[in-house]
Amino acid sequence: MPNEIPLPYVRTNQAGIVLLVLLAILLRQPAIIAALWAIQVMNLWQGVRANVFVMLAAPALRNRIAGAPTEARELQRFNNSIAVILLTLSLLFFWLDPSGPAGYILAGLVGAAALSAICGYCIGCTLYYQFKRLRRRR
């Protein structure tokens, strides 16, 4: 299943995103957003096995991976790309106005999307479906 990612890895990444976004907002620390950006860039560049959240949780997840439901790698890359774009914009806003809310709002969108996916509704998946549908029409 090289084109599939075990769901426990996907959920671990999503939980890590939610946790770091919440910490960044509560502690008012854009550096945490920068760390999250780096984690997600590595995930996008090297794949899920390079994801710090997955590496930290791997020993606890080892027994849950075999036979676990999976998600398409292509879909996860699409979702991860959106997260990286929004986090990049967030960091740009922090650079332009360190005390302004725009950086936290954009990072908050990433956190909200991850939380929504954990709860069962994947906003990125809906966007992916619409994107594919639009491409097929052309």
Coordinates of N, CA and C in Angstrom, one line a residue:
M1 N 0.8 -1.2 0.0 CA 0.0 0.0 0.0 C 0.9 1.3 0.0
P2 N 1.8 1.4 -1.0 CA 2.6 2.6 -1.0 C 1.9 3.9 -1.2
N3 N 0.6 3.8 -1.7 CA -0.1 5.1 -2.0 C -1.1 5.3 -0.9
E4 N -1.0 4.7 0.2 CA -1.9 4.8 1.3 C -1.1 5.2 2.6
I5 N -1.7 6.0 3.5 CA -1.1 6.3 4.8 C -2.1 5.8 5.9
P6 N -1.6 5.0 6.8 CA -2.4 4.5 7.9 C -3.1 5.7 8.6
L7 N -4.4 5.6 8.9 CA -5.2 6.6 9.6 C -4.6 7.0 10.9
P8 N -4.0 6.1 11.7 CA -3.4 6.6 13.0 C -2.3 7.6 12.8
Y9 N -1.5 7.5 11.7 CA -0.5 8.5 11.4 C -1.2 9.8 11.0
V10 N -2.2 9.8 10.2 CA -2.9 11.0 9.8 C -3.5 11.7 11.0
R11 N -4.2 10.9 11.9 CA -4.8 11.5 13.1 C -3.7 12.1 14.0
T12 N -2.6 11.5 14.1 CA -1.5 12.0 14.9 C -1.0 13.3 14.4
N13 N -0.9 13.4 13.1 CA -0.4 14.7 12.6 C -1.5 15.8 12.8
Q14 N -2.7 15.4 12.6 CA -3.8 16.4 12.9 C -3.9 16.9 14.3
A15 N -3.7 15.9 15.2 CA -3.7 16.3 16.7 C -2.5 17.1 17.0
G16 N -1.4 16.9 16.4 CA -0.2 17.7 16.6 C -0.4 19.1 16.1
I17 N -1.1 19.3 15.0 CA -1.4 20.6 14.4 C -2.3 21.3 15.4
V18 N -3.3 20.7 15.8 CA -4.3 21.4 16.8 C -3.6 21.8 18.0
L19 N -2.8 20.9 18.6 CA -2.0 21.2 19.8 C -1.1 22.4 19.7
L20 N -0.3 22.4 18.6 CA 0.7 23.5 18.5 C 0.0 24.8 18.1
V21 N -1.1 24.8 17.3 CA -1.8 26.0 17.0 C -2.4 26.6 18.3
L22 N -3.0 25.7 19.1 CA -3.6 26.2 20.4 C -2.5 26.8 21.3
L23 N -1.4 26.1 21.4 CA -0.3 26.6 22.2 C 0.2 28.0 21.7
A24 N 0.4 28.1 20.4 CA 0.9 29.3 19.9 C -0.1 30.5 20.2
I25 N -1.4 30.2 20.0 CA -2.4 31.3 20.3 C -2.4 31.6 21.8
L26 N -2.5 30.6 22.6 CA -2.6 30.8 24.1 C -1.4 31.5 24.6
L27 N -0.2 31.1 24.1 CA 1.1 31.7 24.6 C 1.5 32.9 23.8
R28 N 0.8 33.2 22.8 CA 1.1 34.3 21.8 C 2.6 34.2 21.4
Q29 N 2.9 33.0 20.9 CA 4.3 32.7 20.4 C 4.3 32.3 18.9
P30 N 4.5 33.3 18.0 CA 4.6 32.9 16.6 C 5.7 31.9 16.3
A31 N 6.7 31.8 17.2 CA 7.8 30.8 17.0 C 7.2 29.4 17.0
I32 N 6.1 29.1 17.7 CA 5.5 27.8 17.7 C 4.9 27.5 16.3
I33 N 4.3 28.6 15.7 CA 3.8 28.5 14.3 C 4.9 28.2 13.4
A34 N 6.1 28.8 13.6 CA 7.2 28.5 12.7 C 7.7 27.1 12.8
A35 N 7.7 26.5 14.1 CA 8.0 25.1 14.3 C 7.0 24.2 13.6
L36 N 5.7 24.6 13.7 CA 4.7 23.8 13.0 C 4.9 23.8 11.5
W37 N 5.2 25.0 11.0 CA 5.5 25.1 9.6 C 6.6 24.2 9.1
A38 N 7.7 24.2 9.9 CA 8.8 23.3 9.6 C 8.4 21.8 9.6
I39 N 7.7 21.4 10.6 CA 7.2 20.1 10.6 C 6.4 19.7 9.4
Q40 N 5.5 20.6 9.0 CA 4.6 20.3 7.9 C 5.4 20.4 6.6
V41 N 6.4 21.2 6.4 CA 7.2 21.2 5.2 C 7.9 19.9 5.1
M42 N 8.5 19.5 6.2 CA 9.2 18.2 6.2 C 8.3 17.0 5.8
N43 N 7.1 17.1 6.3 CA 6.0 16.1 6.0 C 5.7 16.1 4.5
L44 N 5.6 17.3 3.9 CA 5.3 17.5 2.5 C 6.5 17.0 1.6
W45 N 7.7 17.4 2.1 CA 8.9 17.1 1.3 C 9.3 15.6 1.4
Q46 N 9.3 15.1 2.6 CA 9.9 13.7 2.8 C 8.8 12.7 3.1
G47 N 7.6 13.1 3.3 CA 6.5 12.1 3.6 C 6.3 11.9 5.1
V48 N 5.2 11.2 5.4 CA 4.7 11.0 6.7 C 5.8 10.5 7.7
R49 N 6.7 9.7 7.2 CA 7.7 9.1 8.2 C 8.7 10.2 8.6
A50 N 8.8 11.3 8.0 CA 9.6 12.4 8.4 C 8.9 13.4 9.3
N51 N 7.6 13.1 9.6 CA 6.8 14.0 10.4 C 7.1 13.7 11.9
V52 N 7.5 14.8 12.6 CA 7.9 14.7 14.0 C 6.8 14.2 14.9
F53 N 5.6 14.5 14.6 CA 4.5 14.0 15.4 C 4.4 12.5 15.3
V54 N 4.5 12.0 14.1 CA 4.4 10.6 13.8 C 5.6 9.9 14.4
M55 N 6.8 10.5 14.3 CA 8.0 9.8 14.9 C 7.9 9.7 16.4
L56 N 7.4 10.7 17.0 CA 7.2 10.7 18.5 C 6.1 9.7 18.9
A57 N 5.1 9.5 18.1 CA 4.0 8.7 18.5 C 4.2 7.2 18.0
A58 N 5.1 7.0 17.1 CA 5.3 5.7 16.4 C 5.4 4.5 17.4
P59 N 6.1 4.6 18.5 CA 6.1 3.5 19.4 C 4.7 3.1 20.0
A60 N 3.9 4.1 20.3 CA 2.6 3.9 20.8 C 1.6 3.4 19.7
L61 N 1.9 3.8 18.5 CA 1.0 3.4 17.4 C 1.4 2.1 16.7
R62 N 2.5 1.6 17.0 CA 3.0 0.4 16.4 C 2.0 -0.8 16.3
N63 N 1.3 -1.0 17.3 CA 0.3 -2.1 17.3 C -1.0 -1.7 16.6
R64 N -1.2 -0.5 16.3 CA -2.5 0.0 15.7 C -2.3 0.1 14.2
I65 N -1.1 0.0 13.7 CA -0.9 0.3 12.2 C -1.3 -0.9 11.4
A66 N -1.0 -2.1 11.8 CA -1.3 -3.3 11.0 C -2.8 -3.4 10.9
G67 N -3.3 -3.4 9.7 CA -4.8 -3.5 9.4 C -5.6 -2.3 9.7
A68 N -4.9 -1.2 10.0 CA -5.6 0.1 10.2 C -6.2 0.6 8.9
P69 N -7.3 1.3 9.0 CA -7.8 2.0 7.8 C -6.8 3.0 7.3
T70 N -6.8 3.3 6.0 CA -5.9 4.2 5.4 C -6.5 5.3 4.7
E71 N -5.7 6.3 4.3 CA -6.2 7.4 3.5 C -5.2 7.6 2.3
A72 N -5.7 8.1 1.2 CA -4.9 8.2 0.0 C -3.7 9.2 0.3
R73 N -2.5 8.8 -0.1 CA -1.4 9.7 0.0 C -1.6 11.0 -0.8
E74 N -2.2 10.9 -2.0 CA -2.4 12.1 -2.8 C -3.3 13.1 -2.1
L75 N -4.3 12.6 -1.5 CA -5.2 13.5 -0.7 C -4.5 14.1 0.5
Q76 N -3.7 13.3 1.2 CA -3.0 13.9 2.3 C -2.0 14.9 1.9
R77 N -1.3 14.7 0.7 CA -0.4 15.7 0.2 C -1.1 17.0 -0.2
F78 N -2.3 16.9 -0.7 CA -3.1 18.1 -1.1 C -3.5 18.8 0.2
N79 N -3.9 18.1 1.2 CA -4.3 18.8 2.5 C -3.1 19.4 3.2
N80 N -1.9 18.7 3.1 CA -0.7 19.2 3.7 C -0.2 20.4 3.0
S81 N -0.4 20.5 1.6 CA 0.0 21.6 0.8 C -0.8 22.9 1.3
I82 N -2.1 22.7 1.5 CA -3.0 23.8 1.9 C -2.5 24.3 3.3
A83 N -2.2 23.4 4.2 CA -1.7 23.7 5.5 C -0.4 24.5 5.4
V84 N 0.5 24.1 4.6 CA 1.8 24.8 4.4 C 1.6 26.2 3.8
I85 N 0.7 26.3 2.9 CA 0.5 27.6 2.3 C -0.1 28.5 3.3
L86 N -1.1 28.1 4.1 CA -1.7 28.9 5.1 C -0.7 29.3 6.2
L87 N 0.1 28.3 6.6 CA 1.1 28.6 7.7 C 2.2 29.6 7.1
T88 N 2.5 29.4 5.9 CA 3.5 30.4 5.3 C 2.9 31.8 5.3
L89 N 1.7 31.9 4.9 CA 1.0 33.2 4.9 C 0.9 33.8 6.4
S90 N 0.7 32.9 7.3 CA 0.6 33.3 8.7 C 2.0 33.8 9.1
L91 N 3.1 33.2 8.8 CA 4.4 33.6 9.1 C 4.7 35.0 8.5
L92 N 4.3 35.1 7.2 CA 4.5 36.4 6.5 C 3.8 37.5 7.3
F93 N 2.5 37.3 7.7 CA 1.8 38.3 8.5 C 2.5 38.6 9.8
F94 N 3.0 37.6 10.5 CA 3.8 37.8 11.7 C 5.0 38.7 11.4
W95 N 5.7 38.4 10.3 CA 6.8 39.2 9.9 C 6.5 40.7 9.7
L96 N 5.3 40.9 9.0 CA 4.9 42.2 8.7 C 4.3 43.0 9.9
D97 N 3.6 42.3 10.7 CA 3.0 42.9 11.9 C 3.0 41.9 13.1
P98 N 4.1 41.8 13.8 CA 4.2 40.8 14.9 C 3.1 40.8 15.9
S99 N 2.5 42.0 16.2 CA 1.5 42.0 17.2 C 0.1 41.9 16.6
G100 N -0.1 41.8 15.3 CA -1.4 41.8 14.7 C -2.0 40.4 14.7
P101 N -3.3 40.4 14.5 CA -4.0 39.1 14.7 C -4.0 38.2 13.4
A102 N -3.6 38.8 12.3 CA -3.8 38.0 11.0 C -3.0 36.7 11.0
G103 N -1.8 36.7 11.6 CA -1.0 35.5 11.6 C -1.7 34.4 12.4
Y104 N -2.3 34.8 13.6 CA -3.0 33.8 14.4 C -4.3 33.3 13.7
I105 N -4.9 34.2 13.0 CA -6.2 33.8 12.3 C -5.9 32.8 11.3
L106 N -4.8 33.0 10.5 CA -4.5 32.0 9.4 C -4.1 30.7 10.0
A107 N -3.2 30.8 11.1 CA -2.8 29.5 11.8 C -4.0 28.9 12.4
G108 N -5.0 29.7 12.9 CA -6.2 29.1 13.5 C -7.0 28.4 12.5
L109 N -7.0 28.9 11.2 CA -7.8 28.1 10.2 C -7.2 26.7 10.0
V110 N -5.9 26.6 10.0 CA -5.2 25.3 9.9 C -5.6 24.4 11.1
G111 N -5.6 25.0 12.3 CA -6.0 24.2 13.4 C -7.4 23.8 13.4
A112 N -8.3 24.7 13.0 CA -9.7 24.4 12.9 C -10.0 23.3 11.9
A113 N -9.3 23.4 10.7 CA -9.4 22.3 9.7 C -9.0 21.0 10.2
A114 N -7.8 21.0 11.0 CA -7.3 19.7 11.5 C -8.3 19.2 12.6
L115 N -8.8 20.0 13.4 CA -9.8 19.6 14.4 C -11.1 19.1 13.8
S116 N -11.5 19.7 12.7 CA -12.7 19.3 12.0 C -12.5 17.9 11.4
A117 N -11.3 17.7 10.9 CA -10.9 16.4 10.3 C -10.9 15.3 11.4
I118 N -10.4 15.6 12.5 CA -10.4 14.6 13.6 C -11.8 14.3 14.0
C119 N -12.7 15.3 13.9 CA -14.1 15.0 14.3 C -14.9 14.4 13.2
G120 N -14.3 14.2 12.0 CA -15.0 13.5 10.9 C -15.3 14.2 9.7
Y121 N -15.1 15.5 9.6 CA -15.4 16.3 8.4 C -14.1 16.9 7.9
C122 N -13.6 16.5 6.8 CA -12.4 16.9 6.2 C -12.6 18.1 5.2
I123 N -12.3 19.3 5.6 CA -12.5 20.4 4.7 C -11.6 20.3 3.5
G124 N -10.4 19.9 3.7 CA -9.4 19.7 2.6 C -9.9 18.7 1.6
C125 N -10.6 17.6 2.1 CA -11.1 16.6 1.2 C -12.2 17.1 0.3
T126 N -13.0 18.0 0.9 CA -14.1 18.6 0.1 C -13.5 19.5 -1.0
L127 N -12.5 20.3 -0.6 CA -11.8 21.1 -1.6 C -11.1 20.3 -2.7
Y128 N -10.5 19.2 -2.3 CA -9.8 18.3 -3.2 C -10.9 17.7 -4.2
Y129 N -12.0 17.3 -3.7 CA -13.1 16.7 -4.5 C -13.5 17.8 -5.6
Q130 N -13.8 19.0 -5.1 CA -14.2 20.0 -6.0 C -13.1 20.4 -7.0
F131 N -11.9 20.4 -6.6 CA -10.8 20.7 -7.5 C -10.7 19.6 -8.6
K132 N -10.8 18.3 -8.2 CA -10.8 17.2 -9.2 C -12.0 17.3 -10.1
R133 N -13.1 17.6 -9.6 CA -14.3 17.7 -10.4 C -14.2 18.9 -11.4
L134 N -13.7 20.0 -11.0 CA -13.5 21.1 -11.9 C -12.5 20.7 -13.0
R135 N -11.4 20.1 -12.7 CA -10.4 19.6 -13.6 C -11.0 18.7 -14.7
R136 N -11.8 17.8 -14.2 CA -12.4 16.8 -15.2 C -13.4 17.5 -16.1
R137 N -14.1 18.6 -15.7 CA -15.0 19.3 -16.6 C -14.2 20.0 -17.7
R138 N -13.0 20.4 -17.5 CA -12.2 21.1 -18.5 C -11.6 20.1 -19.4

